[in-house]
XYZ file of C-alpha atoms in Angstrom:
783
model
C 11.952 -19.236 64.069
C 11.813 -18.713 67.825
C 14.949 -19.280 69.864
C 15.066 -22.438 71.956
C 14.912 -21.972 75.735
C 18.093 -22.972 77.604
C 16.609 -26.242 78.846
C 15.886 -27.328 75.253
C 19.352 -26.645 73.857
C 20.967 -29.754 72.453
C 24.691 -30.104 73.181
C 26.904 -31.899 70.713
C 30.410 -33.316 70.905
C 32.945 -33.400 68.090
C 36.129 -35.392 68.366
C 38.841 -34.676 65.810
C 42.551 -33.872 65.734
C 43.920 -30.363 66.127
C 44.378 -29.371 62.510
C 46.920 -27.021 61.084
C 46.493 -26.356 57.382
C 49.388 -28.605 56.272
C 48.136 -31.493 58.440
C 44.586 -31.109 57.179
C 45.726 -30.982 53.546
C 47.854 -34.088 54.039
C 45.107 -36.067 55.771
C 42.463 -35.117 53.201
C 44.715 -35.257 50.133
C 44.543 -31.735 48.809
C 44.410 -31.665 45.019
C 46.414 -29.338 42.833
C 44.365 -27.032 40.662
C 44.245 -27.825 36.986
C 45.769 -25.022 34.954
C 44.712 -24.977 31.302
C 46.832 -23.325 28.682
C 45.486 -20.516 26.521
C 45.289 -22.870 23.570
C 43.214 -25.380 25.549
C 40.849 -22.641 26.705
C 40.380 -21.310 23.194
C 39.806 -24.778 21.742
C 37.245 -25.552 24.411
C 35.476 -22.195 24.015
C 35.618 -21.979 20.241
C 34.984 -25.637 19.518
C 31.926 -26.225 17.378
C 29.492 -29.101 17.140
C 25.900 -29.376 16.003
C 24.584 -29.133 19.544
C 26.844 -26.217 20.444
C 25.895 -24.376 17.265
C 22.182 -24.774 18.043
C 22.800 -23.582 21.583
C 24.629 -20.497 20.319
C 21.868 -19.701 17.839
C 19.218 -20.020 20.547
C 21.326 -17.847 22.816
C 21.582 -15.098 20.206
C 17.931 -15.434 19.128
C 15.953 -16.522 22.215
C 12.728 -16.257 20.194
C 13.620 -19.576 18.488
C 13.558 -21.319 21.846
C 10.347 -19.953 23.353
C 8.321 -19.529 20.155
C 8.720 -23.227 19.276
C 7.160 -24.082 22.638
C 4.522 -21.337 22.633
C 1.127 -22.654 23.912
C -1.193 -20.905 21.488
C -4.503 -21.828 23.108
C -3.433 -20.958 26.632
C -1.386 -17.817 26.029
C -2.512 -16.172 22.791
C -5.891 -14.778 24.023
C -4.198 -13.197 27.056
C -1.376 -11.807 24.916
C -3.881 -10.230 22.495
C -5.778 -8.454 25.287
C -2.524 -7.344 26.902
C -1.041 -6.208 23.594
C -4.033 -4.030 22.712
C -4.072 -2.360 26.140
C -0.307 -1.854 26.204
C -0.255 -0.576 22.619
C -2.651 2.242 23.457
C -0.547 3.210 26.482
C 2.650 3.015 24.396
C 1.186 5.347 21.807
C 0.213 7.995 24.315
C 3.423 7.738 26.313
C 5.410 7.981 23.083
C 3.637 11.222 22.212
C 4.172 12.569 25.716
C 7.809 11.541 26.133
C 8.713 13.188 22.824
C 8.254 16.485 24.656
C 11.105 15.477 26.996
C 13.396 15.005 24.000
C 12.263 18.366 22.559
C 11.187 16.836 19.236
C 7.840 16.550 17.471
C 5.378 14.057 19.044
C 5.319 11.821 15.969
C 8.891 10.749 16.698
C 7.672 9.443 20.029
C 5.347 7.102 18.130
C 8.296 5.843 16.095
C 10.233 5.264 19.325
C 7.338 3.224 20.689
C 7.217 1.022 17.576
C 10.657 0.128 16.173
C 12.521 -1.160 19.287
C 9.794 -3.719 19.994
C 10.536 -5.512 16.715
C 14.191 -6.243 17.464
C 13.636 -6.973 21.143
C 11.051 -9.592 20.157
C 13.852 -11.482 18.376
C 16.744 -10.880 20.788
C 15.303 -10.229 24.260
C 15.089 -12.726 27.109
C 12.373 -11.079 29.232
C 8.805 -12.170 28.538
C 7.082 -9.248 30.235
C 8.837 -5.889 29.843
C 7.366 -3.364 27.430
C 10.174 -1.820 25.384
C 9.981 1.839 24.459
C 10.679 5.348 25.747
C 11.547 5.918 29.406
C 11.316 9.397 30.996
C 14.843 9.461 32.453
C 16.628 8.435 29.259
C 14.375 10.728 27.230
C 15.359 13.646 29.444
C 19.054 12.733 29.147
C 18.728 12.715 25.358
C 16.734 15.958 25.516
C 19.471 17.744 27.451
C 21.966 16.850 24.702
C 19.495 17.936 22.022
C 18.997 21.339 23.639
C 22.749 21.756 24.056
C 23.616 20.991 20.438
C 20.494 22.402 18.779
C 19.097 25.317 20.818
C 16.616 27.818 19.439
C 19.353 30.429 19.071
C 20.940 28.437 16.240
C 17.832 28.761 14.076
C 16.872 32.441 14.366
C 16.057 34.374 11.218
C 15.343 38.109 10.945
C 11.699 38.926 10.255
C 8.617 40.737 11.518
C 6.078 37.959 11.303
C 5.604 34.259 11.094
C 6.240 32.459 7.862
C 5.397 29.035 6.661
C 8.358 27.474 8.400
C 8.791 29.930 11.264
C 7.327 31.164 14.531
C 7.578 34.696 15.802
C 9.534 35.380 18.955
C 10.199 39.033 19.865
C 10.514 40.080 16.239
C 12.800 37.143 15.454
C 11.646 34.195 13.344
C 12.632 30.677 14.423
C 13.117 28.286 11.533
C 11.050 25.451 13.028
C 11.520 23.014 10.162
C 15.305 23.269 10.238
C 15.315 23.126 14.034
C 13.163 19.979 14.111
C 15.316 18.302 11.491
C 18.523 19.061 13.382
C 17.099 18.014 16.745
C 15.851 14.665 15.541
C 19.207 14.144 13.843
C 20.973 14.728 17.182
C 18.531 12.472 19.046
C 18.702 9.630 16.510
C 22.521 9.845 16.202
C 22.826 9.668 19.969
C 20.445 6.690 19.993
C 22.644 4.820 17.506
C 25.737 5.558 19.608
C 23.933 4.402 22.755
C 23.039 1.166 20.961
C 26.625 0.643 19.817
C 27.877 1.067 23.373
C 25.360 -1.497 24.609
C 26.209 -4.002 21.863
C 29.928 -3.742 22.572
C 29.344 -4.140 26.308
C 27.192 -7.192 25.635
C 29.762 -8.795 23.346
C 32.486 -8.165 25.924
C 30.304 -9.810 28.581
C 30.500 -6.798 30.890
C 26.881 -6.740 31.951
C 28.112 -7.104 35.513
C 29.204 -3.446 35.456
C 25.615 -2.417 36.052
C 25.912 -3.938 39.519
C 27.974 -0.925 40.517
C 24.751 1.053 40.209
C 23.389 0.111 43.616
C 19.734 0.479 44.545
C 20.356 3.624 46.657
C 22.281 5.212 43.782
C 19.585 4.362 41.226
C 16.889 5.545 43.645
C 18.556 8.905 44.194
C 19.290 9.321 40.498
C 15.753 8.505 39.301
C 14.248 10.774 41.957
C 16.443 13.621 40.739
C 15.420 12.760 37.174
C 11.790 13.021 38.250
C 12.485 16.575 39.467
C 14.055 17.422 36.110
C 11.069 15.931 34.258
C 8.615 17.820 36.473
C 10.291 21.179 35.867
C 10.658 20.552 32.134
C 6.941 19.724 31.846
C 5.842 22.526 34.160
C 6.572 25.141 31.503
C 4.427 23.156 29.026
C 1.507 22.845 31.455
C 1.669 26.611 32.095
C 2.476 27.310 28.418
C 4.994 30.027 29.286
C 8.054 30.900 27.172
C 11.423 29.890 28.614
C 14.972 29.685 27.398
C 16.593 26.311 26.812
C 18.861 25.319 29.700
C 21.007 22.249 30.265
C 23.871 21.278 32.513
C 24.581 22.661 35.977
C 21.746 24.541 37.724
C 19.446 24.037 34.719
C 16.491 23.442 37.051
C 17.124 26.762 38.814
C 17.410 28.701 35.567
C 14.244 27.104 34.189
C 12.311 27.940 37.363
C 13.510 31.541 37.168
C 12.255 31.772 33.580
C 8.919 30.177 34.506
C 8.227 32.550 37.394
C 9.498 35.530 35.414
C 6.910 34.845 32.701
C 4.219 33.415 34.980
C 1.775 36.148 33.963
C 1.829 34.809 30.401
C 0.279 31.518 31.521
C -2.377 30.197 29.162
C -5.407 29.431 31.305
C -6.825 26.832 28.917
C -3.582 24.839 28.984
C -3.258 25.202 32.759
C -6.814 24.004 33.458
C -6.467 21.073 31.060
C -3.138 20.080 32.583
C -4.327 20.262 36.190
C -7.500 18.308 35.452
C -5.496 15.642 33.636
C -3.061 15.260 36.554
C -5.854 14.942 39.114
C -7.962 12.523 37.064
C -5.077 10.290 35.966
C -3.591 10.011 39.466
C -7.003 9.349 41.043
C -7.895 6.587 38.592
C -4.445 5.031 38.941
C -5.027 4.853 42.690
C -8.330 3.086 42.027
C -6.580 0.651 39.698
C -3.951 -0.090 42.336
C -6.446 -0.452 45.183
C -8.853 -2.741 43.321
C -6.356 -4.521 41.074
C -7.583 -7.915 42.302
C -11.207 -7.100 41.501
C -10.759 -5.276 38.175
C -9.824 -7.767 35.413
C -8.240 -5.056 33.254
C -6.910 -1.717 34.603
C -8.845 1.304 33.440
C -6.860 2.844 30.521
C -7.250 6.321 31.918
C -4.494 7.885 29.774
C -6.287 6.745 26.631
C -9.658 7.992 27.860
C -8.295 11.378 28.944
C -6.408 11.831 25.690
C -9.406 11.039 23.489
C -11.714 13.252 25.527
C -9.214 16.127 25.625
C -8.605 15.914 21.881
C -12.360 15.939 21.268
C -12.925 18.947 23.524
C -10.030 20.848 21.954
C -11.364 20.159 18.471
C -14.974 21.021 19.339
C -14.219 24.252 21.201
C -11.364 25.395 18.947
C -9.043 26.012 21.908
C -6.106 27.013 19.733
C -7.857 29.733 17.760
C -10.089 31.031 20.549
C -7.826 30.754 23.606
C -4.333 30.382 22.131
C -3.817 26.866 23.488
C -0.667 25.031 22.405
C -1.653 21.876 20.517
C 0.190 19.013 18.847
C -0.560 20.312 15.340
C 0.749 17.935 12.694
C 1.130 14.167 13.086
C 2.055 12.988 9.591
C 0.911 9.587 8.455
C 3.421 6.863 7.658
C 7.044 6.378 8.638
C 10.021 8.593 8.057
C 12.640 7.176 5.676
C 15.714 5.566 7.183
C 18.770 7.779 7.513
C 22.284 7.138 8.851
C 23.554 8.962 11.937
C 25.601 12.132 11.666
C 29.174 10.945 12.251
C 30.381 14.471 13.054
C 28.047 14.659 16.030
C 29.199 11.413 17.639
C 32.450 12.795 19.021
C 30.557 15.514 20.911
C 28.186 13.113 22.665
C 30.400 10.184 23.672
C 30.193 10.765 27.433
C 26.463 11.488 27.506
C 25.753 8.494 25.275
C 27.682 6.108 27.490
C 25.935 7.274 30.672
C 22.550 7.038 28.912
C 23.397 3.526 27.719
C 24.238 2.424 31.256
C 21.148 4.035 32.803
C 18.787 2.659 30.148
C 20.144 -0.840 30.546
C 20.196 -0.666 34.351
C 16.546 0.362 34.532
C 15.433 -2.219 31.981
C 17.290 -5.141 33.516
C 16.075 -4.199 37.006
C 12.445 -4.254 35.865
C 13.038 -7.471 33.924
C 14.503 -9.193 36.980
C 11.478 -8.244 39.076
C 9.057 -9.938 36.711
C 11.396 -12.845 35.991
C 11.512 -13.631 39.710
C 7.741 -13.256 39.963
C 7.062 -15.690 37.109
C 9.950 -18.082 37.807
C 12.267 -17.737 34.831
C 15.703 -16.246 34.292
C 17.072 -13.531 32.057
C 20.534 -13.215 30.546
C 22.035 -9.840 31.424
C 24.579 -9.823 28.609
C 21.986 -10.885 26.049
C 19.746 -8.060 27.296
C 22.571 -5.635 26.559
C 22.812 -6.978 23.011
C 19.032 -6.884 22.575
C 18.678 -3.279 23.706
C 21.793 -2.317 21.781
C 20.487 -3.587 18.457
C 17.053 -2.141 19.261
C 18.551 1.317 19.735
C 20.744 1.049 16.624
C 17.722 -0.053 14.590
C 15.307 2.572 15.865
C 17.995 5.283 15.713
C 18.182 4.733 11.958
C 14.432 5.449 11.716
C 14.289 8.852 13.432
C 13.641 7.489 16.926
C 15.197 8.084 20.324
C 16.569 5.835 23.071
C 14.516 2.816 24.098
C 14.441 1.233 27.530
C 11.367 0.291 29.531
C 8.997 1.974 31.960
C 7.685 0.261 35.060
C 4.163 1.653 34.573
C 3.931 0.425 30.986
C 5.393 -2.976 31.869
C 2.935 -3.229 34.766
C 0.074 -2.716 32.303
C 1.402 -5.459 30.019
C 1.807 -7.925 32.882
C -1.365 -7.083 34.789
C -3.570 -7.410 31.706
C -2.437 -10.997 31.219
C 0.670 -10.718 29.051
C 2.550 -14.018 28.935
C 5.283 -13.381 26.380
C 6.720 -10.856 23.937
C 3.874 -11.816 21.607
C 1.974 -9.151 23.578
C 4.777 -6.751 22.682
C 4.390 -7.456 18.965
C 0.629 -6.874 19.211
C 1.256 -3.588 21.040
C 3.608 -2.604 18.193
C 0.781 -3.344 15.735
C -1.467 -0.980 17.718
C 1.174 1.754 17.587
C 1.531 1.187 13.834
C -2.220 1.607 13.402
C -2.004 4.952 15.210
C 0.923 6.020 12.997
C -0.758 5.000 9.738
C -4.423 5.792 10.385
C -5.344 7.430 13.683
C -2.567 9.926 14.271
C -4.293 12.870 12.596
C -7.178 12.523 15.088
C -4.818 13.566 17.876
C -3.626 16.756 16.163
C -5.991 19.006 18.196
C -4.679 17.530 21.473
C -3.177 20.090 23.844
C 0.488 19.615 24.708
C -0.338 20.424 28.327
C -2.422 17.219 28.469
C 0.571 15.168 27.303
C 2.821 16.957 29.807
C 0.277 16.287 32.554
C 0.256 12.561 31.666
C 4.043 12.563 32.052
C 3.817 14.292 35.439
C 1.095 11.934 36.661
C 3.330 8.955 35.882
C 6.143 10.369 38.031
C 4.436 9.462 41.288
C 6.281 6.177 41.690
C 9.625 7.892 41.173
C 8.825 10.624 43.688
C 7.621 8.077 46.245
C 11.190 6.792 46.464
C 11.819 9.702 48.835
C 10.026 7.679 51.511
C 12.923 5.205 51.409
C 15.347 7.759 52.884
C 14.260 7.423 56.566
C 14.401 3.631 56.244
C 17.887 3.794 54.733
C 18.982 6.126 57.538
C 17.919 3.581 60.133
C 19.317 0.578 58.303
C 22.564 1.807 56.761
C 23.649 5.424 56.844
C 26.292 4.928 54.174
C 23.569 3.872 51.701
C 21.470 6.820 52.815
C 24.342 9.201 52.083
C 24.759 7.590 48.642
C 21.054 8.203 47.918
C 21.188 11.824 49.073
C 24.511 12.633 47.391
C 23.427 11.160 44.051
C 20.065 12.904 44.144
C 21.551 16.273 45.096
C 24.361 16.021 42.531
C 21.947 15.017 39.756
C 19.578 17.871 40.580
C 22.307 20.498 40.744
C 24.864 19.311 38.182
C 22.607 17.631 35.637
C 21.804 13.982 35.110
C 24.971 12.846 33.304
C 27.451 14.622 35.604
C 25.290 13.827 38.627
C 25.322 10.115 37.829
C 29.113 10.168 37.562
C 29.394 12.119 40.823
C 27.086 9.661 42.576
C 29.075 6.704 41.264
C 32.344 8.254 42.461
C 30.792 8.927 45.870
C 29.521 5.345 46.060
C 32.968 3.968 45.216
C 34.411 6.311 47.819
C 32.163 4.862 50.525
C 33.282 1.360 49.557
C 36.929 2.396 49.742
C 36.419 4.102 53.101
C 34.604 1.101 54.533
C 37.396 -1.230 53.461
C 40.175 1.217 54.263
C 38.951 1.491 57.849
C 37.527 -1.985 58.506
C 35.955 -3.170 61.722
C 38.611 -4.910 63.819
C 38.013 -6.640 67.129
C 39.618 -8.578 69.964
C 38.047 -11.990 70.421
C 37.449 -13.928 73.595
C 36.237 -17.435 74.310
C 32.785 -18.394 75.516
C 33.780 -20.712 78.414
C 33.370 -24.397 77.670
C 32.845 -23.921 73.936
C 34.805 -23.473 70.742
C 33.032 -20.163 70.099
C 34.986 -16.910 69.911
C 33.284 -13.536 69.821
C 34.040 -9.833 70.223
C 35.045 -9.077 73.810
C 32.953 -5.892 73.809
C 29.691 -7.589 72.916
C 29.294 -10.219 75.635
C 29.538 -10.427 79.410
C 30.008 -14.181 79.687
C 33.271 -14.211 77.767
C 36.904 -14.641 78.789
C 40.190 -13.701 77.204
C 42.623 -16.596 76.831
C 45.579 -15.905 79.186
C 48.786 -14.992 77.402
C 47.087 -14.990 73.976
C 45.554 -12.192 71.921
C 43.052 -13.046 69.184
C 42.717 -10.324 66.564
C 40.063 -10.316 63.816
C 39.802 -8.103 60.724
C 36.448 -8.045 58.944
C 37.543 -6.910 55.496
C 39.922 -7.672 52.650
C 43.476 -6.596 53.398
C 45.169 -4.618 50.659
C 47.473 -1.672 50.076
C 44.944 0.962 51.201
C 44.138 -0.502 54.629
C 47.300 -2.373 55.629
C 48.579 0.584 57.673
C 45.254 0.827 59.498
C 45.388 -2.938 60.061
C 48.803 -2.600 61.724
C 47.601 0.334 63.860
C 44.623 -1.642 65.154
C 46.851 -4.664 65.769
C 49.254 -2.570 67.853
C 46.324 -1.186 69.838
C 45.040 -4.711 70.461
C 48.296 -6.253 71.715
C 49.173 -3.122 73.693
C 52.710 -2.578 72.408
C 54.740 -1.794 69.319
C 56.863 -4.804 68.427
C 59.468 -2.671 66.636
C 59.841 -0.360 69.616
C 60.083 -3.350 71.987
C 62.812 -4.844 69.811
C 64.843 -1.627 69.750
C 64.499 -1.044 73.497
C 65.574 -4.592 74.232
C 68.571 -4.155 71.954
C 69.530 -1.015 73.811
C 69.183 -2.751 77.174
C 71.192 -5.775 76.043
C 74.001 -3.549 74.790
C 74.242 -1.873 78.161
C 74.095 -5.211 79.991
C 76.872 -6.532 77.754
C 79.058 -3.523 78.542
C 78.453 -3.880 82.294
C 79.328 -7.573 82.163
C 82.604 -6.730 80.410
C 83.397 -4.152 83.054
C 82.645 -6.647 85.793
C 79.755 -4.660 87.268
C 77.318 -7.462 86.403
C 77.734 -11.184 86.397
C 75.604 -14.256 85.840
C 74.520 -16.783 88.406
C 74.767 -20.506 87.854
C 71.248 -20.406 86.312
C 72.302 -17.661 83.878
C 70.426 -14.850 85.610
C 72.114 -11.470 85.319
C 72.759 -9.897 88.724
C 74.838 -7.075 90.138
C 78.080 -7.831 92.000
C 76.590 -6.436 95.220
C 73.053 -7.734 94.803
C 73.566 -11.294 96.086
C 73.319 -10.427 99.775
C 76.113 -11.482 102.246
C 79.416 -12.171 100.558
C 81.226 -15.442 101.381
C 84.712 -14.194 102.001
C 86.009 -17.751 102.090
C 84.999 -18.239 98.475
C 87.653 -17.248 96.005
C 86.527 -17.125 92.412
C 88.768 -17.882 89.473
C 88.490 -14.230 88.426
C 89.647 -12.959 91.870
C 92.517 -15.393 91.839
C 93.664 -14.241 88.446
C 93.392 -10.612 89.396
C 95.529 -11.078 92.539
C 98.230 -12.971 90.660
C 98.401 -10.182 88.060
C 97.765 -12.501 85.145
C 95.139 -10.158 83.505
C 94.395 -6.454 83.572
C 91.061 -4.833 84.331
C 88.851 -4.669 81.292
C 90.740 -7.432 79.436
C 89.321 -10.457 81.223
C 87.811 -12.893 78.695
C 84.129 -13.489 79.172
C 83.426 -17.169 79.761
C 80.986 -19.057 77.515
C 77.732 -18.760 79.375
C 74.032 -18.359 78.445
C 72.777 -15.247 80.204
C 69.029 -14.817 80.617
C 67.254 -11.468 80.897
C 63.807 -11.508 82.461
C 62.011 -8.645 80.716
C 59.112 -8.833 83.159
C 61.354 -7.973 86.113
C 63.195 -4.782 86.895
C 66.282 -4.520 84.713
C 69.780 -3.816 86.102
C 70.122 -0.954 83.595
C 68.154 2.250 83.218
C 66.263 1.476 80.011
C 62.490 1.583 79.823
C 61.490 -1.531 77.915
C 57.742 -1.915 77.105
C 56.164 -4.915 78.796
C 54.987 -7.794 76.610
C 52.173 -9.608 78.390
C 51.480 -12.248 75.741
C 53.384 -15.153 74.290
C 51.109 -15.843 71.291
C 49.020 -13.897 68.783
C 46.239 -15.448 66.703
C 45.024 -13.606 63.596
C 41.485 -14.612 62.649
C 41.295 -14.352 58.843
C 37.889 -16.001 58.459
C 36.430 -12.701 57.171
C 39.395 -11.819 54.927
C 38.500 -12.455 51.293
C 41.417 -10.862 49.501
C 45.128 -10.147 49.884
C 47.326 -8.183 47.512
C 51.107 -8.005 47.091
C 51.572 -5.100 49.496
C 49.443 -6.759 52.170
C 51.319 -10.061 51.898
C 54.709 -8.374 52.226
C 53.568 -6.286 55.167
C 51.978 -9.268 56.937
C 55.154 -11.293 56.584
C 57.105 -8.377 58.035
C 54.669 -8.007 60.952
C 54.944 -11.704 61.783
C 58.735 -11.554 61.798
C 58.677 -8.492 64.055
C 56.612 -10.416 66.592
C 58.702 -13.576 66.298
C 61.969 -11.835 67.156
C 60.567 -10.537 70.439
C 59.349 -14.016 71.369
C 55.670 -13.729 70.402
C 54.497 -16.620 68.226
C 51.971 -15.695 65.526
C 49.304 -17.988 64.080
C 46.758 -17.355 61.326
C 43.390 -19.088 61.602
C 40.340 -19.527 59.413
C 41.970 -18.837 56.055
C 39.937 -19.838 53.054
C 41.705 -22.012 50.499
C 41.706 -19.087 48.077
C 43.653 -16.992 50.585
C 46.132 -19.826 51.166
C 46.653 -20.194 47.400
C 47.125 -16.438 47.145
C 49.734 -16.540 49.920
C 51.616 -19.301 48.133
C 51.470 -17.479 44.812
C 52.800 -14.274 46.378
C 55.691 -16.074 48.182
C 54.347 -15.379 51.654
C 56.132 -18.332 53.251
C 59.868 -18.578 53.857
C 62.239 -20.112 56.421
C 60.768 -18.117 59.324
C 57.151 -17.696 58.250
C 56.217 -21.313 57.606
C 52.954 -22.957 56.593
C 52.634 -24.578 60.019
C 51.375 -21.274 61.443
C 48.109 -21.713 59.490
C 45.211 -23.376 61.334
C 41.728 -24.308 60.228
C 40.015 -22.395 63.018
C 40.771 -20.161 65.960
C 39.999 -23.009 68.344
C 42.537 -25.263 66.618
C 45.193 -22.591 67.076
C 44.295 -22.008 70.739
C 44.375 -25.722 71.576
C 47.730 -26.091 69.827
C 49.181 -23.147 71.775
C 47.928 -24.544 75.077
C 49.363 -27.953 74.254
C 52.753 -26.476 73.348
C 52.783 -24.368 76.516
C 51.895 -27.354 78.686
C 54.674 -29.425 77.121
C 57.185 -26.631 77.755
C 58.262 -26.536 74.131
C 57.157 -22.947 73.637
C 59.716 -20.235 74.327
C 58.764 -17.879 77.121
C 58.340 -14.402 75.747
C 59.449 -12.868 79.051
C 62.943 -14.343 78.988
C 65.569 -13.741 76.334
C 68.952 -15.419 76.084
C 72.208 -13.588 75.553
C 75.118 -15.876 74.661
C 78.527 -14.500 75.647
C 80.977 -16.616 73.693
C 83.451 -13.925 72.685
C 86.055 -11.878 74.480
C 85.592 -8.254 75.313
C 87.365 -7.009 72.190
C 84.588 -8.223 69.852
C 81.557 -6.022 69.098
C 78.395 -6.335 71.158
C 75.890 -8.961 70.041
C 73.373 -6.377 68.709
C 74.579 -3.745 66.251
C 72.906 -0.626 64.946
C 72.485 -2.221 61.532
C 70.480 -5.084 62.998
C 67.900 -2.606 64.260
C 66.944 -1.930 60.644
C 66.589 -5.574 59.577
C 62.966 -6.473 58.784
C 61.782 -3.367 60.591
C 60.519 -1.150 57.811
C 58.518 -2.124 54.795
C 59.621 -1.395 51.248
C 57.984 2.014 51.131
C 59.731 3.235 54.283
C 63.032 1.803 53.094
C 62.726 3.685 49.822
C 62.077 6.937 51.670
C 65.004 6.218 53.979
C 67.250 5.643 50.960
C 66.175 8.867 49.284
C 66.877 10.868 52.422
C 70.475 9.651 52.323
């Protein structure tokens, strides 16, 4: 919307009283909050009725709700077409992503089948395609290679046996290695599912919000690098050692280039052709998506053609190509997880659970917003948790979702998870009947399909310049997470990125933006003095604004910025004034200073021409010998010291140019115990040097927090709270005009005692309300 020109601005007038918080609450009858007991909360939450029971059942099994309202004629044809297309893609991606987990390809088919069944019953998204995801597969694969490397299955021998492969005169027991690796992967999948179920039951789905978009972008980009390097050795078909953890990418690259001369040309050519063809056709699908009713299933076409060529030309026997070999028909029997392994994979399982859920719920939210429905984050946790527990018991690995596969399901007309069930039927057909046809397929073709699907993840690098221009803190989060995940590994890198992200939040709140506000003349608008030319500071008043929560970590910075704004240290002013008053008191006792009839302190020789005809009571007493020097009682008189003028004693007292301070708390959303204590102390320090403090713009939550933390007392009263800065300024001006406000430049010193009593300000009083609890504790320890 274009801004209105000045001549078209519409002025408005509001007439209302000047409101302090107590006055406003009284006029508008503030209500006390209703506090329920624990028993009342439990009875309300756990109460059961027929309607509530049905609601709970529908919440646990969302399929009951949407399946009863499923429009068969309108949606079923589209779901069938979408399910067939997605099922073919799921089958091929399952085969390919099994390479990332370092298990046989058939287990990828299982992972593309079983999780769909449980998600159909428990999930709330209508469009996501549940199954393997490259990042989680790689995270599981790193654990598999750590706990079940090739070195654990070496047998002495000079040739290959039925269950072994030759490697430098050493036989690898492939059957035992495969069994152990799938046991590690499936046990980790069960543990991942248990973590997700527990998180869902505890209603902690909000924790995924700590994974910001920059953090997820940097992490998934780093994961794409890991996937690329892990598949590069398969495309080249060169032998490498198994590496995981820190610098695994570097070690793998060293192995690849060390053995680069052993590259199998047939695998390399097939892999490169697959990458080029798949990426080119995907670009065509994206460019003409509005003209092509169904995207071209290029992965399916390439896989079928490559398998046919490999079978017809006998690439394995003639050129030594690495092929899939055996894809057994049917399903593996269910088996429980290995309990002994669980303790070794707790950390990796938890990070995988969080990443898998974060990716899935992010994709689900995109399509939910596009098609105007909502998803339940906690129910999604439960759905994916049970899906992973279920598929982990059937020799599968972690399920999440992939954006490319979900895009196929949605773009081909998928309306509900009925398309997911049909895709599962297609995967089952491949497992039971068509799997053996893919046995001649080269592994380099599957690896190339994986690499071709990484384009979207790599394209996230283009977001970095935009982040740098928009918010450099987010840009640093992206870069730090990506670099840490590349160098340290995905699990440690994710933790490092999360710690760095939390650190940026702490830094931004620990050093918040603070400003001095001024008034736009003729309005009730107050803005930063540095940002506008047509702005004026209110005479005698400082308006200080903090744009962040105030808590234990930033309260010291808050006080530093406040001192810089007002231009003096209230504690130092108080001590200097005490020192000056002590000296003035001593000089008055010695007769070197005296007070005029108005109470002003002056020197005995500073009044100009002496009237020799005037005889004071003191002179008369001195001449008659009734009192001695130094013992004359000081009369009861109110002596005023003007701190703005030159003092009769040699003490440098900082000048205080204001009589009021307004703290704008409109942007303060939180106060803790330390902040409340420190704020009360700061206010008292200003009050005792004659500067009145007001707090404006507090939200009701902040006021309730102040009351709960005993912020108010006899000195710091609720009347210092105002609804807005303008209310506080008008009140101050009204009080100043009426003369009821004490002038900060003048301080009274009452002399009501004789000269034998101590001076009115003692050393102990300097410590009263001057230091906060922390400084007092340190002071006590030093004694």
